Short mmCIF file of N, CA and C in Angstrom, two decimals:
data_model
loop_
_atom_site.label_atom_id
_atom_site.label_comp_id
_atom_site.label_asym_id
_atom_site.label_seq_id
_atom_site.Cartn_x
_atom_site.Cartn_y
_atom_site.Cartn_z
N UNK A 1 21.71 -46.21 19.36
CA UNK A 1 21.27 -44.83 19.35
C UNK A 1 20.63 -44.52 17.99
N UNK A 2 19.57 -44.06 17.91
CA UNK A 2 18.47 -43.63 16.65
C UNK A 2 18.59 -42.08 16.44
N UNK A 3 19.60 -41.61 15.32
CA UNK A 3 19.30 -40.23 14.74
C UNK A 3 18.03 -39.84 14.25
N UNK A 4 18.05 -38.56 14.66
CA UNK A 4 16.39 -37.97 14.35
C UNK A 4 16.05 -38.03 12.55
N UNK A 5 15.03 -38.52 12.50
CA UNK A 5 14.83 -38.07 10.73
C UNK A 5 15.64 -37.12 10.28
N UNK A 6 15.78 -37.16 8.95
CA UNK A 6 16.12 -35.97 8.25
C UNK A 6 15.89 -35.96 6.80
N UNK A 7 14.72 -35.06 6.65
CA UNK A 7 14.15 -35.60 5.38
C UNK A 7 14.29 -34.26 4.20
N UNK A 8 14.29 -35.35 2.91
CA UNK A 8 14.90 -34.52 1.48
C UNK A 8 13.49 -34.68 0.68
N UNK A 9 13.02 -33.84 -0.19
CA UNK A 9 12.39 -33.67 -1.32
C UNK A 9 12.76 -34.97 -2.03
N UNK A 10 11.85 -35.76 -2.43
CA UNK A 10 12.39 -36.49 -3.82
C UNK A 10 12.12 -35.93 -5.34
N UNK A 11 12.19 -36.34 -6.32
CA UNK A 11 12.28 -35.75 -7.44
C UNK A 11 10.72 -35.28 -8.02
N UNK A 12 9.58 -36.31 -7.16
CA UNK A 12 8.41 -35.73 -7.36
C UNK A 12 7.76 -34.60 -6.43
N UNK A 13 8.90 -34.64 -5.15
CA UNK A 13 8.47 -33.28 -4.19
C UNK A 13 9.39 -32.51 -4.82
N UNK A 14 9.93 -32.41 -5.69
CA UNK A 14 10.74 -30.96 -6.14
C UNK A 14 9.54 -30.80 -7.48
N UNK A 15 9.28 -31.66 -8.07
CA UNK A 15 7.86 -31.02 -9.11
C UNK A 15 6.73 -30.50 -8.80
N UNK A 16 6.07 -31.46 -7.53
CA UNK A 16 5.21 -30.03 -6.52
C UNK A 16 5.40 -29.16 -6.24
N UNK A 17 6.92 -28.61 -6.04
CA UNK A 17 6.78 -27.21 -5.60
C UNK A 17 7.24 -26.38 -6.79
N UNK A 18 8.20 -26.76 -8.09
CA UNK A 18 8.50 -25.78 -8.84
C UNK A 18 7.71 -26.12 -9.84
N UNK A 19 6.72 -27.18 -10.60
CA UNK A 19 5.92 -26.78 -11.29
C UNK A 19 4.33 -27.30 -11.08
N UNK A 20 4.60 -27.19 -9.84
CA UNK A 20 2.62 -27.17 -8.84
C UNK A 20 2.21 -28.36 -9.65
N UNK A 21 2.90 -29.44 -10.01
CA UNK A 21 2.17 -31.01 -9.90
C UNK A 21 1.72 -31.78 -8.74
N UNK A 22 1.16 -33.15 -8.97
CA UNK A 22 0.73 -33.88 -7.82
C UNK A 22 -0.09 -33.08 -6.91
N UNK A 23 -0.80 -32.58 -7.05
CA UNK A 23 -2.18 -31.73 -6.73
C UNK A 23 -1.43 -31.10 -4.83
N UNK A 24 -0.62 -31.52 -4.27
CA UNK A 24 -0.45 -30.13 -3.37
C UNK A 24 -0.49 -28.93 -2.93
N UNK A 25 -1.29 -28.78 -2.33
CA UNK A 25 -1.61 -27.56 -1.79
C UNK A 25 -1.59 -27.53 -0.42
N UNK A 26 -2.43 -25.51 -0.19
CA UNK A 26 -2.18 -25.80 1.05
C UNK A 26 -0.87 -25.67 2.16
N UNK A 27 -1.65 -26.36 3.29
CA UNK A 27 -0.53 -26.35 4.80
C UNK A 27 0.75 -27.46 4.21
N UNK A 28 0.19 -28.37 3.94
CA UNK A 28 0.86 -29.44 2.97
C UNK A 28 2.37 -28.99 1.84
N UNK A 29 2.12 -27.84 1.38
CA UNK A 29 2.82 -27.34 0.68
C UNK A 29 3.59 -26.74 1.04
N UNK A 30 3.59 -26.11 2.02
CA UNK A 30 3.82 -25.20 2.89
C UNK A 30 4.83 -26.14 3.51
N UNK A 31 4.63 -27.24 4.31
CA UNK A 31 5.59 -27.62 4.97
C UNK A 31 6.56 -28.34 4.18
N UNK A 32 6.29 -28.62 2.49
CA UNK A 32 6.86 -29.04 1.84
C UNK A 32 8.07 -28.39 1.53
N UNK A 33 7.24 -27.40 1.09
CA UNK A 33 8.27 -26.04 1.10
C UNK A 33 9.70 -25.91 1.98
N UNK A 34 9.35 -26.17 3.35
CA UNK A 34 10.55 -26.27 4.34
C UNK A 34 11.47 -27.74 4.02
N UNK A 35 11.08 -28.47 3.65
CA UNK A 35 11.87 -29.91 3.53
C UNK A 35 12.80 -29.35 2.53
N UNK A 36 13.91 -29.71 3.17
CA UNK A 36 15.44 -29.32 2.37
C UNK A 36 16.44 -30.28 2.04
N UNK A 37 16.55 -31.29 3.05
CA UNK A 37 17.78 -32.33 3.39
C UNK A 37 18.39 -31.71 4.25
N UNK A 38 18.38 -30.43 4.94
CA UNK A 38 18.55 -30.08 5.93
C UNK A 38 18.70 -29.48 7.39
N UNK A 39 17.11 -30.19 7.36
CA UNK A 39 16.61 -29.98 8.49
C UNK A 39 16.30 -31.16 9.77
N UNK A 40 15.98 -31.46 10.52
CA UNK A 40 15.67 -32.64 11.19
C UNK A 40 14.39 -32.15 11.51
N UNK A 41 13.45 -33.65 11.60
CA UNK A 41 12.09 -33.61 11.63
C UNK A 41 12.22 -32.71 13.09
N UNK A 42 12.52 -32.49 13.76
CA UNK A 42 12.24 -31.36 15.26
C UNK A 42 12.34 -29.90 14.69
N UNK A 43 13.11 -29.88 13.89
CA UNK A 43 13.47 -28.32 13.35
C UNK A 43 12.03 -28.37 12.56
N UNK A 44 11.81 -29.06 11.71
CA UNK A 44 10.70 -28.96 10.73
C UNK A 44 9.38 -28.82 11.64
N UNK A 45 9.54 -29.49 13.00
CA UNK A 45 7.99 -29.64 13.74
C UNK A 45 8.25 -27.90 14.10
N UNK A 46 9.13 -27.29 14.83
CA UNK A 46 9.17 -25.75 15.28
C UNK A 46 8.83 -24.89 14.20
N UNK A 47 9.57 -25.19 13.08
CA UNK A 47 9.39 -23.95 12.17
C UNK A 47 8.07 -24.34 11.62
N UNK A 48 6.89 -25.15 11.54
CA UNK A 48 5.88 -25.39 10.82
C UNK A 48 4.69 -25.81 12.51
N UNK A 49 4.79 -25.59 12.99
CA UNK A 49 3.97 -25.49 14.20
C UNK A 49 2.52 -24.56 14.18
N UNK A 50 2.65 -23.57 13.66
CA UNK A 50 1.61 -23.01 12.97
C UNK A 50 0.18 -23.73 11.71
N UNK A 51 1.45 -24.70 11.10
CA UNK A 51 0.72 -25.78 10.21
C UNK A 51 -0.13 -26.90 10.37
N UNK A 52 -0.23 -27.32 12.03
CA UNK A 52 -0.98 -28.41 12.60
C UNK A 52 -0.11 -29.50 13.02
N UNK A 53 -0.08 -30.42 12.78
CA UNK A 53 0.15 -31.66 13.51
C UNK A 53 1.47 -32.48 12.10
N UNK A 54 2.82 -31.35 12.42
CA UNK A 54 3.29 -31.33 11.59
C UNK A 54 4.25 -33.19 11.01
N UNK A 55 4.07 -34.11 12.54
CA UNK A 55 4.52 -35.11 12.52
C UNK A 55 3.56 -36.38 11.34
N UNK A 56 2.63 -35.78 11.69
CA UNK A 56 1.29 -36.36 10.45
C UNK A 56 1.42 -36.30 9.34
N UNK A 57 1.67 -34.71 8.75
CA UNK A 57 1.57 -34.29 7.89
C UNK A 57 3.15 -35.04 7.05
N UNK A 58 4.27 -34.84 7.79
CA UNK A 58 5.41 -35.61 7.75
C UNK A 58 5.45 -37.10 7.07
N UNK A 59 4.31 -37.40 7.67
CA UNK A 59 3.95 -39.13 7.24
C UNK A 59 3.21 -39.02 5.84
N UNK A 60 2.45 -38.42 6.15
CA UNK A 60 1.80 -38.09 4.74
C UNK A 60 2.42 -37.99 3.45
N UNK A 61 3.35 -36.82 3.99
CA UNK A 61 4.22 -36.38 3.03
C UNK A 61 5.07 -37.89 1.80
N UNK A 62 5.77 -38.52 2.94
CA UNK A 62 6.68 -39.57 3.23
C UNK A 62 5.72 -40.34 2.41
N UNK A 63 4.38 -41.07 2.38
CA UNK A 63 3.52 -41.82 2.02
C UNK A 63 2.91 -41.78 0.78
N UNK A 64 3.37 -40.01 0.20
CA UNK A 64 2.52 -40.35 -1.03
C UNK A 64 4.24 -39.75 -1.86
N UNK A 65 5.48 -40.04 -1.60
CA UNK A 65 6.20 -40.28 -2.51
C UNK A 65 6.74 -38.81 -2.76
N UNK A 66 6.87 -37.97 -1.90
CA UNK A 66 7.23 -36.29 -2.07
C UNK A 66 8.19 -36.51 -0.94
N UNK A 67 8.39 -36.82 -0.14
CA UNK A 67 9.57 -37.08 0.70
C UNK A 67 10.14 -38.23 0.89
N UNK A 68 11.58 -38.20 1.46
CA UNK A 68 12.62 -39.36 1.55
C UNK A 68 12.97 -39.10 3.22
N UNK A 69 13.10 -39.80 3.90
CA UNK A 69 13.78 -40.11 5.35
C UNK A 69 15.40 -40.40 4.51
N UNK A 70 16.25 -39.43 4.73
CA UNK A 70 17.60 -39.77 4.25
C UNK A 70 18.14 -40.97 4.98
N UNK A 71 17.42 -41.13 6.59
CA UNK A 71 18.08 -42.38 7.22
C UNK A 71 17.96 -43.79 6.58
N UNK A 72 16.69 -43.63 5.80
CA UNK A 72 16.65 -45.06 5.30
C UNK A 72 16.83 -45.06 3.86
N UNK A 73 16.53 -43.64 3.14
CA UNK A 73 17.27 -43.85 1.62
C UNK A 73 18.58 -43.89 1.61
N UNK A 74 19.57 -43.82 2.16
CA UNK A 74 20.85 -43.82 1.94
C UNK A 74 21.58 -44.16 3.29
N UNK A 75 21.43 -45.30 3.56
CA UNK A 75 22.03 -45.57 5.38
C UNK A 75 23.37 -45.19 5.30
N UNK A 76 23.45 -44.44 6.51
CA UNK A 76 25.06 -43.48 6.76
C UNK A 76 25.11 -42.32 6.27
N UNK A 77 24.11 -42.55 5.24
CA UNK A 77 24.21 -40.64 4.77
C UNK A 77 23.63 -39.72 5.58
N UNK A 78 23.08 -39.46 6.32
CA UNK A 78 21.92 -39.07 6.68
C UNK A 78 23.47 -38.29 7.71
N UNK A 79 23.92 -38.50 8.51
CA UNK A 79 25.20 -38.19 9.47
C UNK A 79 26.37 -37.11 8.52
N UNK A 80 26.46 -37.90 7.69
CA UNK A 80 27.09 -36.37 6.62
C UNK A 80 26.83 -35.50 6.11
N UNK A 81 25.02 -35.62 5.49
CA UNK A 81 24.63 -34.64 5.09
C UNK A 81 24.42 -33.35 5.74
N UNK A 82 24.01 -34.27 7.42
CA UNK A 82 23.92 -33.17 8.49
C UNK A 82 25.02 -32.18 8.87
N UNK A 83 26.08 -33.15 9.13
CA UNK A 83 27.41 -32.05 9.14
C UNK A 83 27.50 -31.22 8.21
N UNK A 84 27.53 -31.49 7.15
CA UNK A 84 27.61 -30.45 5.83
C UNK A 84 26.37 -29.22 5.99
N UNK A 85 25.67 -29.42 6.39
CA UNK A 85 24.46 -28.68 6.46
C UNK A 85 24.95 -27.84 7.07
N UNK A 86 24.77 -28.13 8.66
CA UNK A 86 25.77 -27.35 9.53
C UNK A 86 27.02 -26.32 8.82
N UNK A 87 27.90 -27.05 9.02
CA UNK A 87 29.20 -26.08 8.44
C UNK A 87 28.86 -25.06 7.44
N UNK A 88 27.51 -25.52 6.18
CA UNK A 88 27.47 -24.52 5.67
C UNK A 88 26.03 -23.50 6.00
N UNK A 89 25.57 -23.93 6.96
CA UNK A 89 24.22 -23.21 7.19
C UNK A 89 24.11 -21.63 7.26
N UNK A 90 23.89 -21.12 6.74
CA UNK A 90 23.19 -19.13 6.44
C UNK A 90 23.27 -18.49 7.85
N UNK A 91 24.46 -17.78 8.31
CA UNK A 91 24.43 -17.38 9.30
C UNK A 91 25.09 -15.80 9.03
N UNK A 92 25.12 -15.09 10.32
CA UNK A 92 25.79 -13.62 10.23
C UNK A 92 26.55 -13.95 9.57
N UNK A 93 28.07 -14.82 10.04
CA UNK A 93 29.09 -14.86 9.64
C UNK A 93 29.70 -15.60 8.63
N UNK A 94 28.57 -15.86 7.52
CA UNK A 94 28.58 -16.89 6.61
C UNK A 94 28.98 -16.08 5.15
N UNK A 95 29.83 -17.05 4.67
CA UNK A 95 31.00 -16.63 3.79
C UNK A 95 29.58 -16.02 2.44
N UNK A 96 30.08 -15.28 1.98
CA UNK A 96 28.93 -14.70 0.48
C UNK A 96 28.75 -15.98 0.07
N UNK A 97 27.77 -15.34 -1.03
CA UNK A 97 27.42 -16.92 -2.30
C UNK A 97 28.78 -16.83 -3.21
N UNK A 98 28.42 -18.12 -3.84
CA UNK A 98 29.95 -18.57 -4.80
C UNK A 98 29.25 -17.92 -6.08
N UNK A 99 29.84 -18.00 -7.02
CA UNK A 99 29.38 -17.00 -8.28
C UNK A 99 27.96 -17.78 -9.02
N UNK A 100 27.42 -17.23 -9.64
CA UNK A 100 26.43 -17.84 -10.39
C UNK A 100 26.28 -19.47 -10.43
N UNK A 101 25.47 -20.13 -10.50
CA UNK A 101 25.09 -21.53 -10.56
C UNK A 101 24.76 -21.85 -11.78
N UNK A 102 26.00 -22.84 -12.73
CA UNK A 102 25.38 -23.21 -13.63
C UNK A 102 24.31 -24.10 -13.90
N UNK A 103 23.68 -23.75 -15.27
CA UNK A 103 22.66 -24.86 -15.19
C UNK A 103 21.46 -24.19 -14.62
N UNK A 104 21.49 -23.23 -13.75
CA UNK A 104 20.03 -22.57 -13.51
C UNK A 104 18.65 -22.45 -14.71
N UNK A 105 17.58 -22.75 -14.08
CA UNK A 105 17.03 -22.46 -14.86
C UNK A 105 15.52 -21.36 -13.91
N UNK A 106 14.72 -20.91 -14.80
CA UNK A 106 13.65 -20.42 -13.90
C UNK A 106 12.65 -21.36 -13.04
N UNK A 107 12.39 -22.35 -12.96
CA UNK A 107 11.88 -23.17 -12.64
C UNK A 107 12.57 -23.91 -11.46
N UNK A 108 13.91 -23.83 -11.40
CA UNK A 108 14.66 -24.18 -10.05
C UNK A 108 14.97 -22.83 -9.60
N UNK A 109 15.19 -21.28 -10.21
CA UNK A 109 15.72 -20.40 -9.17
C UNK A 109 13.91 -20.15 -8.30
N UNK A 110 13.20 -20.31 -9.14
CA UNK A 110 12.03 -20.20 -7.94
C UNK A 110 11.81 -20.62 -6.94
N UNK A 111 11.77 -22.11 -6.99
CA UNK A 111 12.10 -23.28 -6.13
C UNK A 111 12.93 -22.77 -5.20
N UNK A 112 14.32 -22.24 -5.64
CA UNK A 112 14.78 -22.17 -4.88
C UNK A 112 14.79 -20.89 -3.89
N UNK A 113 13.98 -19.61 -4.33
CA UNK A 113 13.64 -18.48 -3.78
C UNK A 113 12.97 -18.71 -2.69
N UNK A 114 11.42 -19.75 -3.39
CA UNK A 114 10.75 -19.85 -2.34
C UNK A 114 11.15 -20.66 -1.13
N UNK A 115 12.08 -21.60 -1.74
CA UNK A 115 12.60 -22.21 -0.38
C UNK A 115 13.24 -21.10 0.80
N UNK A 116 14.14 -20.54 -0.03
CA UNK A 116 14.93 -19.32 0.89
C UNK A 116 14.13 -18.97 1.75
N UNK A 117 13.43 -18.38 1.28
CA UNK A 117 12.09 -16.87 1.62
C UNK A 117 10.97 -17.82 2.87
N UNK A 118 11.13 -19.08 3.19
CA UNK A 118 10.43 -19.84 3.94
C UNK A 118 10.96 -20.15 4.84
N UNK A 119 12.75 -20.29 4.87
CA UNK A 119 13.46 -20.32 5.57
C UNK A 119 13.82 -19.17 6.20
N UNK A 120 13.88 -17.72 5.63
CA UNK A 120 13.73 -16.54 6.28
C UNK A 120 12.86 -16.10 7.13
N UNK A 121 11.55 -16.17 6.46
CA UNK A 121 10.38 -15.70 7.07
C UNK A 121 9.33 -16.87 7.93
N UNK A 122 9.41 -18.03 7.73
CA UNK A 122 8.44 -19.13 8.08
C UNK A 122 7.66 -19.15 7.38
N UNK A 123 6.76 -19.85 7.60
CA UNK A 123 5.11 -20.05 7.09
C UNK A 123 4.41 -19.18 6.95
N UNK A 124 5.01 -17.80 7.54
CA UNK A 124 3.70 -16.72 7.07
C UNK A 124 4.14 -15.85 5.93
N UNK A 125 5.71 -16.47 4.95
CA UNK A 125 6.32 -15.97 3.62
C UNK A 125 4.89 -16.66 2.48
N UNK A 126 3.68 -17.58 3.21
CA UNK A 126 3.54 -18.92 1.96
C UNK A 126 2.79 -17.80 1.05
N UNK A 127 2.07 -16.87 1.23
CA UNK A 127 1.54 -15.73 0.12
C UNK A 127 2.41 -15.38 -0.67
N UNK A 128 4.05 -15.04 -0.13
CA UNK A 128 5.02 -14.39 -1.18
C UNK A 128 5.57 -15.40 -1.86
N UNK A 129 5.62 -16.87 -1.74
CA UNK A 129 6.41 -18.08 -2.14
C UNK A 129 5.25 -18.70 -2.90
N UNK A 130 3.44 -18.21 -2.65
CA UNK A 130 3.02 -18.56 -4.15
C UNK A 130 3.19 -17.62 -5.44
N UNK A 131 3.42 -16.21 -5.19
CA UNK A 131 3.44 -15.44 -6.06
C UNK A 131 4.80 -15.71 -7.09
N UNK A 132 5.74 -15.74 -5.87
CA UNK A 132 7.03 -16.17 -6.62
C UNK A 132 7.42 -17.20 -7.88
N UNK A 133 6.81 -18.64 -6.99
CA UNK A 133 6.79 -19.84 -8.23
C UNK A 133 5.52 -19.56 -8.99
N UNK A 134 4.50 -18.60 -8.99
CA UNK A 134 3.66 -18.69 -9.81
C UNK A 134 4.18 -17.81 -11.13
N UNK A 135 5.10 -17.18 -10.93
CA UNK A 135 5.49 -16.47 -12.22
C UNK A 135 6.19 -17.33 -13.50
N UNK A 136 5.37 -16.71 -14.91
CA UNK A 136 5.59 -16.67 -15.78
C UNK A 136 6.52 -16.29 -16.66
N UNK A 137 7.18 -15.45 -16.14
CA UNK A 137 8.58 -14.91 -16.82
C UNK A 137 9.61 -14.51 -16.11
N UNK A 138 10.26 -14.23 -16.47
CA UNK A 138 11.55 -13.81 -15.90
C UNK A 138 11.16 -12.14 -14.78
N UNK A 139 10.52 -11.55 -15.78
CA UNK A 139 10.29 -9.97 -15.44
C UNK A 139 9.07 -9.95 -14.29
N UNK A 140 7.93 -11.00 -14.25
CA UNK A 140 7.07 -11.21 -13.53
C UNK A 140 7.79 -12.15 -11.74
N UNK A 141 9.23 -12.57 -12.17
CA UNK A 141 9.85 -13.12 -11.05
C UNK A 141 10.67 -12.32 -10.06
N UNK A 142 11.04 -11.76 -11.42
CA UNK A 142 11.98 -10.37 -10.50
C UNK A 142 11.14 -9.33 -9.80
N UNK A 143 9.65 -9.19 -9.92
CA UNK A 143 8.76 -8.20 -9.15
C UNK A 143 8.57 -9.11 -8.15
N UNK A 144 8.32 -10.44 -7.87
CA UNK A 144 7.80 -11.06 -7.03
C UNK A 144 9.07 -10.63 -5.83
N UNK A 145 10.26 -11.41 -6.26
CA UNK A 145 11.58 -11.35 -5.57
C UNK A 145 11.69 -9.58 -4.82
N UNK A 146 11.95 -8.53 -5.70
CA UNK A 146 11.39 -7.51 -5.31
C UNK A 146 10.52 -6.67 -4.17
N UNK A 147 9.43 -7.63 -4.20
CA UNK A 147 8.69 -7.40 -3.16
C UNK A 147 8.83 -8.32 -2.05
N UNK A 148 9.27 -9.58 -1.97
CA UNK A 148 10.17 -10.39 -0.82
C UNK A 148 11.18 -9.81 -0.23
N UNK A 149 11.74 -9.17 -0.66
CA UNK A 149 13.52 -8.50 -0.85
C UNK A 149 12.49 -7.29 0.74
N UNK A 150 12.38 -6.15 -0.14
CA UNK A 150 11.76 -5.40 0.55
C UNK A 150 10.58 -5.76 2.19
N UNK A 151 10.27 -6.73 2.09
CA UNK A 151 9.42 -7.52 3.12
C UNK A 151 10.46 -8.63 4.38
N UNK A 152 11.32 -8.67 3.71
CA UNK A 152 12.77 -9.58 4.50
C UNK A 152 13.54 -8.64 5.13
N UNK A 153 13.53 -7.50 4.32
CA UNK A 153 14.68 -6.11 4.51
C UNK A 153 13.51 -5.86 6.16
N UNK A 154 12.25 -5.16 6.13
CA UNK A 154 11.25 -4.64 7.14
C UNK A 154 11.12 -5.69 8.29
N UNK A 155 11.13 -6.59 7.75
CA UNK A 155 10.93 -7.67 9.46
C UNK A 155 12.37 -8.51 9.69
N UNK A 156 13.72 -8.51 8.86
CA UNK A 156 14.89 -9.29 9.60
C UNK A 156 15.86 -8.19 9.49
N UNK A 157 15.87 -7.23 8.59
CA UNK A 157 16.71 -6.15 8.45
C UNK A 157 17.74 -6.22 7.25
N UNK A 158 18.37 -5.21 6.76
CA UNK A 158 19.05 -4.82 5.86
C UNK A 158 20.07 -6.16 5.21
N UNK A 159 20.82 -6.38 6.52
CA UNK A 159 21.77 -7.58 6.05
C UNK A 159 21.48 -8.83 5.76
N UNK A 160 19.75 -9.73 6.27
CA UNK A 160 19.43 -10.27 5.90
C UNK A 160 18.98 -10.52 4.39
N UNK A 161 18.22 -8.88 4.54
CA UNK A 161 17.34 -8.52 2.98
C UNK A 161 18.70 -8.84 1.78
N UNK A 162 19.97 -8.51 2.00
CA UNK A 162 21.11 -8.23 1.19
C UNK A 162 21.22 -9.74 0.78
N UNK A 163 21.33 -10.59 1.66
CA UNK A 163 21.50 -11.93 1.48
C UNK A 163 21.10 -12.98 0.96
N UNK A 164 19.44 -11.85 0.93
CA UNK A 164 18.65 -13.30 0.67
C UNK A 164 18.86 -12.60 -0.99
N UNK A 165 18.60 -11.58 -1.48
CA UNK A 165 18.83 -10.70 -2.58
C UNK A 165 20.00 -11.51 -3.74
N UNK A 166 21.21 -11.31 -2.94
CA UNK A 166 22.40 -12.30 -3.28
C UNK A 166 22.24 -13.59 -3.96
N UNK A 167 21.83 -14.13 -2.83
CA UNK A 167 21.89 -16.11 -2.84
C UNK A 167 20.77 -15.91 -4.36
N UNK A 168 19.87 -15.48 -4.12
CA UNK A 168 18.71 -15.28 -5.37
C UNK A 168 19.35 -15.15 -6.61
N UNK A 169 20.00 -14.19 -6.92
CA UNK A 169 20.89 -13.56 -8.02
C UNK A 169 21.88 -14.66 -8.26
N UNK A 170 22.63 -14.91 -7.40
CA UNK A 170 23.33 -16.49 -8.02
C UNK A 170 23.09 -17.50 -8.39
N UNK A 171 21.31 -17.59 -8.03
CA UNK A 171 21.15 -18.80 -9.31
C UNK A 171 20.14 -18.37 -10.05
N UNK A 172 19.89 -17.18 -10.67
CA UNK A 172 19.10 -16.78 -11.73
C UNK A 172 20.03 -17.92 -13.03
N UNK A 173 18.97 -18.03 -13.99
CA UNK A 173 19.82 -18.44 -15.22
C UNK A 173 20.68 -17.02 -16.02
N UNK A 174 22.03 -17.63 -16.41
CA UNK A 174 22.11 -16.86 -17.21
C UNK A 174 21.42 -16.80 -18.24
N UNK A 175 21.59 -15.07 -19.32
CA UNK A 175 20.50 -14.43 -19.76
C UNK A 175 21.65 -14.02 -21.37
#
């Protein structure tokens, strides 16, 4: 029996998206954006379906060294990571965030906003998830977030908007 892909950012797909190296752009980015470690390539083809021929783009990805197939970087992992995913995946009934994240810095809470905010909204967040990692400061991040917050609150509603607000705030760097 063959588990479905399940593919992670490697250390040069986490520099494409939090400091716009390796020339990515684009639909490309976009679906980059969604690659978490916890998703399976079927989840990734639905939520990026809008993006084209997202199994291609997948290969692509995979080919120029921005993604990992966890099945074959780490054989057996790929089955735990998933469970873990699961158990902890963002739902109604999902326990708050844990307190602040040490070690934050601005350059991963973006990363990690825009990941959120892609996972909230899909592919049509990618206008608010360039504004976001495109900021320069702290004060230019918090307007971006701001106006996500408010745009999450209007199309998923209050308790979403609260959440995504939250998870954000716990890994700002401390200040």
């Amino acid at each position: 029996m063959s588990a479905a892909p399940l593919y992670r950012k490697t250390t040069k797909g986490g520099e494409a998206i939090s400091a716009r190296l390796h020339g990515v752009v684009g639909r490309l980015r976009s679906l980059l954006i969604l690659v978490d470690g916890k998703r399976t390539q079927a989840e990734l083809v639905a939520l990026g379906s809008a993006l084209g021929d997202v199994g291609q783009m997948l290969g692509q990805l995979e080919a120029d060294g921005l993604i990992e197939n966890l099945l074959r970087a780490v054989p057996g992992q790929a089955a735990a990571v998933a469970a873990t995913s699961a158990a902890t995946a963002v739902g109604p009934n999902a326990p708050p965030p844990v307190a602040r994240q040490p070690g934050s810095t601005l350059a991963s809470v973006k990363a990690f906003a825009a990941r959120r905010l892609m996972e909230t909204l899909g592919p049509t967040s990618a206008s608010l998830c360039i504004k976001i990692e495109s900021a320069q400061t702290v004060g230019e991040f918090v307007e971006a977030v701001k106006r996500a917050y408010a745009i999450v609150k209007d199309v998923r509603g209050a308790a979403e908007a609260e959440r995504f607000g939250a998870e954000v705030e716990a890994n700002m760097p401390a200040v």
